[in-house]
Structures are given as structure tokens and as C-alpha cells.
Short mmCIF file of N, CA and C in Angstrom, two decimals:
data_model
loop_
_atom_site.label_atom_id
_atom_site.label_comp_id
_atom_site.label_asym_id
_atom_site.label_seq_id
_atom_site.Cartn_x
_atom_site.Cartn_y
_atom_site.Cartn_z
N MET A 233 0.93 -0.98 0.06
CA MET A 233 -0.33 -0.11 -0.24
C MET A 233 0.92 1.69 -0.07
N GLU A 234 2.49 1.45 0.69
CA GLU A 234 2.72 2.29 0.99
C GLU A 234 3.15 2.71 -0.81
N LEU A 235 3.71 1.47 -1.73
CA LEU A 235 3.13 2.46 -3.21
C LEU A 235 2.15 3.07 -4.24
N VAL A 236 1.40 2.21 -3.74
CA VAL A 236 0.14 2.68 -4.13
C VAL A 236 -0.37 4.44 -3.64
N ARG A 237 -0.24 4.24 -2.89
CA ARG A 237 -0.03 6.41 -1.65
C ARG A 237 1.41 6.50 -2.51
N SER A 238 2.42 6.26 -2.45
CA SER A 238 4.01 6.83 -3.58
C SER A 238 3.26 7.12 -4.82
N ILE A 239 2.04 6.26 -5.70
CA ILE A 239 2.11 6.92 -6.75
C ILE A 239 0.42 7.99 -6.57
N LEU A 240 -0.56 7.63 -6.33
CA LEU A 240 -1.18 8.94 -5.62
C LEU A 240 -0.57 10.32 -5.15
N LEU A 241 1.09 10.46 -4.47
CA LEU A 241 1.70 11.08 -4.58
C LEU A 241 2.03 12.10 -5.97
N ASP A 242 2.18 11.19 -6.23
CA ASP A 242 3.72 11.79 -7.20
C ASP A 242 2.80 12.12 -8.49
N LEU A 243 1.24 11.70 -8.44
CA LEU A 243 0.64 12.40 -9.69
C LEU A 243 0.16 13.03 -9.78
N GLU A 244 -0.55 13.55 -8.57
CA GLU A 244 -1.14 14.88 -7.63
C GLU A 244 -0.41 16.28 -7.63
N SER A 245 1.63 15.35 -7.68
CA SER A 245 1.97 16.97 -7.99
C SER A 245 2.13 17.42 -9.46
N ARG A 246 2.03 16.53 -10.22
CA ARG A 246 2.60 16.62 -12.39
C ARG A 246 0.88 17.24 -12.35
N ASN A 247 1.21 18.39 -13.26
CA ASN A 247 0.39 19.42 -13.82
C ASN A 247 -0.27 19.56 -15.00
N PRO A 248 -0.65 18.01 -14.97
CA PRO A 248 -0.77 16.64 -16.20
C PRO A 248 -1.19 17.92 -17.61
N ASP A 249 -0.97 18.49 -19.00
CA ASP A 249 -1.95 18.80 -19.90
C ASP A 249 -2.89 17.96 -21.04
N LEU A 250 -4.04 17.82 -20.54
CA LEU A 250 -5.12 16.84 -20.67
C LEU A 250 -5.11 17.49 -21.94
N SER A 251 -4.97 18.44 -23.05
CA SER A 251 -4.78 18.44 -23.92
C SER A 251 -4.40 17.23 -25.18
N ARG A 252 -2.87 16.35 -23.82
CA ARG A 252 -2.04 15.32 -25.17
C ARG A 252 -2.56 14.28 -25.10
N LYS A 253 -1.27 13.58 -26.46
CA LYS A 253 -2.75 12.64 -26.10
C LYS A 253 -1.08 12.03 -26.41
N ASP A 254 -0.48 11.55 -25.35
CA ASP A 254 0.45 10.94 -25.47
C ASP A 254 1.06 10.75 -24.34
N ASP A 255 1.56 9.94 -24.29
CA ASP A 255 2.10 9.44 -21.82
C ASP A 255 2.47 10.61 -21.77
N PHE A 256 1.67 11.40 -21.94
CA PHE A 256 2.20 12.84 -20.79
C PHE A 256 3.57 13.14 -19.75
N GLY A 257 4.17 12.72 -20.54
CA GLY A 257 5.78 12.94 -20.63
C GLY A 257 6.17 12.12 -18.95
N TYR A 258 5.36 11.22 -19.10
CA TYR A 258 5.27 10.00 -17.70
C TYR A 258 6.71 8.75 -17.98
N ASP A 259 7.73 9.12 -17.33
CA ASP A 259 8.62 8.67 -17.96
C ASP A 259 8.80 7.46 -16.22
N ARG A 260 8.72 6.24 -16.65
CA ARG A 260 7.88 5.17 -15.45
C ARG A 260 9.22 4.76 -15.42
N GLU A 261 11.21 5.07 -15.92
CA GLU A 261 11.32 4.61 -15.21
C GLU A 261 12.31 5.37 -14.69
N LYS A 262 12.31 6.60 -14.79
CA LYS A 262 12.29 7.54 -14.04
C LYS A 262 11.00 7.77 -12.29
N VAL A 263 9.82 7.36 -12.49
CA VAL A 263 9.51 7.68 -11.61
C VAL A 263 9.51 6.06 -10.76
N ALA A 264 10.03 4.88 -11.37
CA ALA A 264 10.41 3.62 -10.31
C ALA A 264 10.75 3.92 -9.45
N ALA A 265 12.15 4.88 -10.39
CA ALA A 265 13.59 4.67 -9.28
C ALA A 265 12.82 5.91 -8.81
N ASP A 266 12.50 7.08 -7.95
CA ASP A 266 11.93 7.99 -7.74
C ASP A 266 11.22 7.43 -6.05
N LEU A 267 10.12 6.44 -6.49
CA LEU A 267 9.92 5.70 -6.12
C LEU A 267 10.66 4.59 -5.35
N GLY A 268 11.54 4.32 -5.58
CA GLY A 268 12.43 2.75 -5.11
C GLY A 268 10.98 1.51 -5.69
N ALA A 269 10.51 2.24 -6.44
CA ALA A 269 10.20 0.38 -7.42
C ALA A 269 10.26 0.15 -8.15
N GLU A 270 9.95 -1.27 -8.32
CA GLU A 270 10.88 -2.32 -9.91
C GLU A 270 9.52 -1.87 -10.36
N ILE A 271 10.44 -1.55 -11.41
CA ILE A 271 9.06 -1.46 -12.31
C ILE A 271 8.32 -1.89 -13.62
N GLY A 272 7.82 -3.11 -12.74
CA GLY A 272 6.84 -3.61 -13.22
C GLY A 272 6.04 -4.07 -12.31
N ALA A 273 6.25 -3.02 -10.55
CA ALA A 273 5.05 -3.09 -9.65
C ALA A 273 4.75 -1.59 -9.94
N LEU A 274 5.09 -0.76 -10.44
CA LEU A 274 5.32 0.53 -11.32
C LEU A 274 3.73 -0.01 -11.32
N ASN A 275 3.89 -0.73 -13.14
CA ASN A 275 3.05 -1.33 -13.78
C ASN A 275 1.80 -2.24 -13.38
N TYR A 276 2.08 -2.90 -12.71
CA TYR A 276 0.23 -3.74 -12.09
C TYR A 276 0.24 -2.59 -11.74
N HIS A 277 0.34 -1.39 -10.45
CA HIS A 277 0.21 -1.07 -9.41
C HIS A 277 -0.80 0.30 -9.78
N LEU A 278 -0.16 0.92 -11.07
CA LEU A 278 -0.83 2.02 -11.98
C LEU A 278 -2.01 0.91 -12.29
N ALA A 279 -1.97 -0.10 -13.64
CA ALA A 279 -3.40 -0.77 -13.34
C ALA A 279 -4.12 -1.69 -12.67
N LEU A 280 -3.57 -1.08 -11.09
CA LEU A 280 -3.98 -1.91 -9.77
C LEU A 280 -5.70 -0.49 -9.83
N LEU A 281 -5.13 0.96 -9.37
CA LEU A 281 -5.30 2.29 -9.14
C LEU A 281 -6.60 2.69 -10.24
N PHE A 282 -5.81 2.17 -11.66
CA PHE A 282 -6.19 2.94 -12.51
C PHE A 282 -8.43 1.77 -12.72
N GLU A 283 -8.02 0.41 -12.43
CA GLU A 283 -9.58 -0.11 -11.95
C GLU A 283 -9.73 -0.44 -10.66
N ALA A 284 -9.78 0.55 -9.88
CA ALA A 284 -10.24 1.10 -8.34
C ALA A 284 -10.69 2.62 -9.05
N GLN A 285 -10.66 3.21 -10.33
CA GLN A 285 -10.78 4.50 -11.20
C GLN A 285 -10.26 5.11 -9.76
N LEU A 286 -9.49 5.12 -9.21
CA LEU A 286 -8.11 6.58 -7.92
C LEU A 286 -8.07 7.29 -9.11
N ILE A 287 -7.51 6.81 -9.99
CA ILE A 287 -6.81 7.23 -11.72
C ILE A 287 -7.58 7.06 -12.57
N ASP A 288 -7.21 8.56 -13.42
CA ASP A 288 -7.38 8.42 -14.52
C ASP A 288 -6.01 8.42 -15.78
N GLY A 289 -7.27 7.38 -16.90
CA GLY A 289 -6.15 8.07 -18.36
C GLY A 289 -6.40 6.53 -19.28
N TRP A 290 -5.18 6.41 -19.64
CA TRP A 290 -5.33 5.69 -21.42
C TRP A 290 -5.03 4.36 -20.58
N ALA A 291 -6.00 3.08 -21.44
CA ALA A 291 -5.81 1.78 -20.46
C ALA A 291 -5.40 1.24 -21.99
N LEU A 292 -4.42 0.24 -22.11
CA LEU A 292 -4.47 -1.60 -23.15
C LEU A 292 -4.84 -2.17 -22.10
N ARG A 293 -5.60 -3.14 -22.99
CA ARG A 293 -6.50 -3.99 -22.30
C ARG A 293 -6.37 -5.23 -23.40
N GLY A 294 -6.65 -7.02 -22.49
CA GLY A 294 -5.74 -7.78 -22.86
C GLY A 294 -5.03 -9.13 -22.52
N LEU A 295 -5.04 -9.93 -23.14
CA LEU A 295 -4.21 -10.93 -21.92
C LEU A 295 -3.11 -11.31 -22.52
N THR A 296 -1.46 -10.95 -21.32
CA THR A 296 -0.77 -10.28 -21.96
C THR A 296 0.21 -12.10 -22.28
N HIS A 297 0.99 -12.50 -22.21
CA HIS A 297 1.85 -13.72 -22.61
C HIS A 297 2.82 -13.40 -21.14
N PRO A 298 3.84 -14.18 -21.23
CA PRO A 298 4.50 -14.02 -19.58
C PRO A 298 5.81 -13.23 -20.41
N THR A 299 6.03 -12.15 -21.99
CA THR A 299 7.11 -12.24 -22.09
C THR A 299 6.50 -10.94 -22.12
N GLY A 300 5.31 -10.59 -22.25
CA GLY A 300 4.75 -9.27 -22.31
C GLY A 300 3.56 -8.37 -23.46
N ARG A 301 3.38 -9.40 -24.04
CA ARG A 301 3.30 -9.11 -25.97
C ARG A 301 1.82 -9.85 -24.69
N ALA A 302 0.82 -9.19 -25.74
CA ALA A 302 -0.85 -8.96 -25.87
C ALA A 302 -1.25 -9.95 -26.78
N LEU A 303 -2.06 -10.90 -26.34
CA LEU A 303 -2.28 -12.16 -26.57
C LEU A 303 -3.79 -12.01 -27.65
N ARG A 304 -4.38 -11.19 -26.77
CA ARG A 304 -5.52 -10.82 -27.37
C ARG A 304 -5.98 -9.17 -26.87
N LEU A 305 -6.82 -8.95 -27.65
CA LEU A 305 -6.73 -7.27 -27.05
C LEU A 305 -8.30 -7.39 -27.07
N ASP A 306 -9.05 -8.37 -27.26
CA ASP A 306 -10.41 -7.83 -27.24
C ASP A 306 -10.72 -8.09 -25.19
N SER A 307 -10.11 -8.48 -24.12
CA SER A 307 -10.47 -9.07 -23.12
C SER A 307 -9.97 -7.44 -22.21
N ASP A 308 -10.89 -7.80 -20.95
CA ASP A 308 -11.33 -6.33 -20.23
C ASP A 308 -9.43 -6.48 -19.40
N TYR A 309 -8.68 -7.21 -19.07
CA TYR A 309 -7.66 -6.98 -18.24
C TYR A 309 -6.98 -6.13 -19.18
N VAL A 310 -6.54 -5.14 -17.90
CA VAL A 310 -5.56 -3.95 -17.99
C VAL A 310 -4.62 -4.23 -17.68
N PHE A 311 -3.67 -4.29 -18.75
CA PHE A 311 -1.88 -4.56 -18.32
C PHE A 311 -1.20 -3.99 -18.73
N HIS A 312 -1.58 -2.29 -19.34
CA HIS A 312 -0.91 -1.06 -19.41
C HIS A 312 -1.44 0.22 -19.03
N VAL A 313 -1.40 0.83 -18.58
CA VAL A 313 -2.23 2.71 -18.62
C VAL A 313 -0.74 3.91 -17.87
N VAL A 314 -1.73 4.53 -19.06
CA VAL A 314 -0.60 5.45 -19.62
C VAL A 314 -1.45 6.49 -18.04
N PRO A 315 -1.44 6.49 -16.95
CA PRO A 315 -1.76 7.75 -15.66
C PRO A 315 -2.21 9.01 -16.60
N ARG A 316 -2.83 10.02 -16.77
CA ARG A 316 -3.61 10.60 -16.58
C ARG A 316 -3.35 12.19 -15.73
N HIS A 317 -3.54 11.69 -14.25
CA HIS A 317 -4.42 12.70 -13.43
C HIS A 317 -5.32 11.91 -12.37
N LEU A 318 -4.97 11.81 -10.75
CA LEU A 318 -6.11 11.18 -9.88
C LEU A 318 -7.82 12.02 -10.30
N THR A 319 -8.61 10.49 -10.52
CA THR A 319 -9.65 11.28 -10.24
C THR A 319 -10.04 11.33 -8.93
N TRP A 320 -11.42 11.63 -8.42
CA TRP A 320 -12.29 12.58 -7.53
C TRP A 320 -11.76 11.19 -6.90
N GLN A 321 -12.49 10.27 -6.57
CA GLN A 321 -12.21 9.40 -5.42
C GLN A 321 -10.86 9.40 -5.76
N GLY A 322 -10.31 9.41 -6.62
CA GLY A 322 -7.64 9.31 -5.85
C GLY A 322 -7.97 10.55 -4.56
N HIS A 323 -8.76 11.20 -4.93
CA HIS A 323 -8.31 12.81 -4.83
C HIS A 323 -8.86 12.83 -3.13
N GLU A 324 -10.20 12.40 -3.27
CA GLU A 324 -10.08 11.91 -1.81
C GLU A 324 -9.32 10.53 -0.77
N PHE A 325 -9.38 10.28 -1.62
CA PHE A 325 -8.28 8.95 -0.58
C PHE A 325 -7.31 9.05 -0.54
N LEU A 326 -6.21 10.73 -1.37
CA LEU A 326 -5.33 10.13 -1.67
C LEU A 326 -5.08 11.72 0.08
N GLU A 327 -6.57 12.69 0.06
CA GLU A 327 -6.61 13.02 1.66
C GLU A 327 -6.54 12.58 3.08
N SER A 328 -7.67 11.55 2.28
CA SER A 328 -7.67 10.82 3.58
C SER A 328 -5.93 9.85 4.43
N VAL A 329 -5.30 10.16 3.56
CA VAL A 329 -4.15 9.29 4.08
C VAL A 329 -2.47 9.62 3.71
N ARG A 330 -3.07 11.28 3.87
CA ARG A 330 -1.79 12.46 3.26
C ARG A 330 -0.75 13.12 4.17
N ASP A 331 -1.59 12.29 5.70
CA ASP A 331 -0.22 12.50 7.13
C ASP A 331 0.29 12.29 6.77
N ALA A 332 1.80 11.70 7.25
CA ALA A 332 2.08 10.70 7.08
C ALA A 332 1.89 10.02 9.31
N GLU A 333 1.90 10.49 9.60
CA GLU A 333 1.70 9.85 10.87
C GLU A 333 0.10 10.10 10.73
N ILE A 334 -0.73 10.85 10.05
CA ILE A 334 -2.22 9.62 10.00
C ILE A 334 -1.92 8.39 9.50
N TRP A 335 -1.04 8.37 7.95
CA TRP A 335 -0.98 6.79 7.27
C TRP A 335 -0.01 6.01 8.14
N LYS A 336 1.21 6.71 8.80
CA LYS A 336 1.42 4.68 9.57
C LYS A 336 0.38 4.69 10.89
N LYS A 337 0.23 5.64 11.83
CA LYS A 337 -0.59 5.29 13.17
C LYS A 337 -2.20 3.92 11.77
N THR A 338 -2.52 4.45 9.79
CA THR A 338 -3.21 3.50 9.66
C THR A 338 -2.98 2.56 8.72
N LYS A 339 -1.57 2.21 8.22
CA LYS A 339 -0.46 0.80 8.50
C LYS A 339 -0.62 0.64 10.16
N ARG A 340 -0.74 0.22 10.54
CA ARG A 340 -0.07 0.48 11.67
C ARG A 340 -1.53 -0.89 11.96
N ALA A 341 -2.36 0.30 11.80
CA ALA A 341 -3.73 -0.45 13.05
C ALA A 341 -4.20 -1.65 11.46
N ALA A 342 -3.65 -1.35 10.87
CA ALA A 342 -4.91 -2.58 9.13
C ALA A 342 -3.41 -3.68 9.46
N SER A 343 -1.91 -3.50 9.95
CA SER A 343 -1.55 -4.33 10.00
C SER A 343 -1.38 -5.08 10.82
N SER A 344 -2.29 -5.03 12.20
CA SER A 344 -3.06 -5.56 13.47
C SER A 344 -3.43 -6.15 12.39
N VAL A 345 -4.54 -5.83 11.72
CA VAL A 345 -5.57 -6.84 11.67
C VAL A 345 -5.18 -7.92 10.49
N GLY A 346 -4.19 -7.74 10.12
CA GLY A 346 -3.81 -8.96 9.34
C GLY A 346 -4.08 -9.04 7.38
N SER A 347 -5.54 -8.67 7.50
CA SER A 347 -5.36 -8.46 5.20
C SER A 347 -7.32 -6.51 5.74
N PHE A 348 -6.88 -6.55 4.82
CA PHE A 348 -6.68 -5.63 4.49
C PHE A 348 -7.02 -4.55 2.52
N GLY A 349 -7.98 -3.92 3.03
CA GLY A 349 -8.36 -3.08 1.57
C GLY A 349 -8.52 -2.20 1.25
N LEU A 350 -8.23 -1.46 0.40
CA LEU A 350 -8.02 0.34 0.18
C LEU A 350 -9.95 1.05 1.00
N ASP A 351 -10.64 0.62 0.70
CA ASP A 351 -11.77 0.90 1.57
C ASP A 351 -11.16 0.64 3.22
N THR A 352 -11.37 -0.08 3.40
CA THR A 352 -10.40 -0.86 4.74
C THR A 352 -9.37 1.14 5.82
N LEU A 353 -8.12 0.85 4.09
CA LEU A 353 -7.96 2.19 4.83
C LEU A 353 -8.00 3.09 4.83
N ARG A 354 -8.89 3.71 4.26
CA ARG A 354 -9.64 4.70 4.27
C ARG A 354 -9.91 5.04 4.84
N GLU A 355 -11.21 4.30 5.48
CA GLU A 355 -12.08 3.78 6.34
C GLU A 355 -11.58 4.33 7.96
N LEU A 356 -10.18 2.95 7.85
CA LEU A 356 -8.95 3.75 9.35
C LEU A 356 -8.57 4.95 9.97
N ALA A 357 -8.38 5.74 8.34
CA ALA A 357 -7.66 7.16 8.24
C ALA A 357 -8.72 7.78 8.21
N LYS A 358 -9.75 7.77 8.30
CA LYS A 358 -11.15 8.88 8.74
C LYS A 358 -11.43 9.19 9.15
N GLY A 359 -11.01 7.42 10.32
CA GLY A 359 -11.37 7.53 11.70
C GLY A 359 -9.71 8.32 12.83
N PHE A 360 -9.22 8.17 12.19
CA PHE A 360 -7.93 9.04 13.35
C PHE A 360 -7.79 9.86 12.38
N ILE A 361 -8.04 10.34 11.37
CA ILE A 361 -8.32 12.03 11.63
C ILE A 361 -9.61 12.36 12.17
N LYS A 362 -11.47 11.79 12.41
CA LYS A 362 -12.41 11.95 12.98
C LYS A 362 -11.25 12.50 14.71
N THR A 363 -10.45 11.36 15.45
CA THR A 363 -9.72 11.26 16.31
C THR A 363 -9.33 12.93 17.05
N LYS A 364 -8.55 13.09 15.64
CA LYS A 364 -7.30 14.53 15.35
C LYS A 364 -7.89 15.70 15.52
N ILE A 365 -9.08 15.49 15.10
CA ILE A 365 -10.43 16.96 14.74
C ILE A 365 -10.76 17.34 16.04
N LYS A 366 -11.49 16.44 16.46
CA LYS A 366 -11.63 16.43 18.16
C LYS A 366 -10.87 16.51 19.31
N ASP A 367 -9.30 15.87 18.57
CA ASP A 367 -8.14 16.37 19.49
C ASP A 367 -8.43 17.89 20.34
N HIS A 368 -8.10 18.57 18.23
CA HIS A 368 -7.35 19.80 18.45
C HIS A 368 -9.00 21.00 18.82
N THR A 369 -10.02 20.23 18.35
CA THR A 369 -10.72 21.15 18.65
C THR A 369 -12.46 20.51 19.14
N GLY A 370 -12.70 20.08 19.69
CA GLY A 370 -13.64 19.80 20.90
C GLY A 370 -15.15 18.65 19.99
N VAL A 371 -14.87 19.42 18.74
CA VAL A 371 -15.93 18.71 17.51
C VAL A 371 -15.60 17.12 17.49
N ASP A 372 -17.10 16.77 18.11
CA ASP A 372 -17.46 15.05 17.51
C ASP A 372 -17.29 14.76 16.15
N LEU A 373 -16.85 14.34 15.21
CA LEU A 373 -17.57 14.42 14.25
C LEU A 373 -18.23 12.90 13.38
#
């Protein structure tokens, strides 16, 4: 999940020209190196973020051979995404995990139960944010 958060933060920091029809200057090798990730892990997580509707972009679909060549392009399987920007849901998720301390608490709580998904992470983070708001303002949300 650390890579998911890092990708979202990276995409948010870009100012894409949405009229362009190319890769928006998205240099996968540089991004992977900057995030400390393998290129395959970056590609896989971009596809997951696209399927979860947290990012928008162009997706190449089909079944792939282990060599990476497409075998069938009529499949719904996403195997390559050119990211454009965060979706509304992507911004919402990122806002819930942006704060480093909230993110640390969220990861700790999620790992203590052993199994979790994006929705669980978001709800945990929102719970910690609500507690922080109450501690600072006295307002119970």
C-alpha cells in the first residue's frame, strides 16, 4: 500500500496537459526509481489504481503472455496504463492518507488485523482524522 500512496502523491504533484494524446511525459523508469519501486510493480499498481477508479488515463487491455506481448486485445484485463491524473475518488483517498502520522497509524492498525483493502484503509484513516479533529477542536464528527 505504500507504493499506492506514493504513486498517488506523485501523480498529484504533476500538472498534466490533458489535451495531449501521448504519455504526458510520464517516464516510468524515472518514476519507479524515484519511488524506489521495480518497473513491473509500478505498472501493476498503476493498473490496479486505474481499475479502482483512483486514477484516470489510457488503458491497454487484453490477455498478456509472460513475455509481455498481448495475446488477445478483446479482453477486459488491463495490462498497461498511461496515467493522466487522479480522479475525484483518487483525491478523496489521498486526502485521507496524506498526513504522514495518520498514514503511519493507519498502516499499523491495518497490519495488526492482517488483511485489508483500500476501503478499509480509507475508513481507518478517516477514523484517525476524526479523532485528531476532536482532540484539536473538541468537535465530535
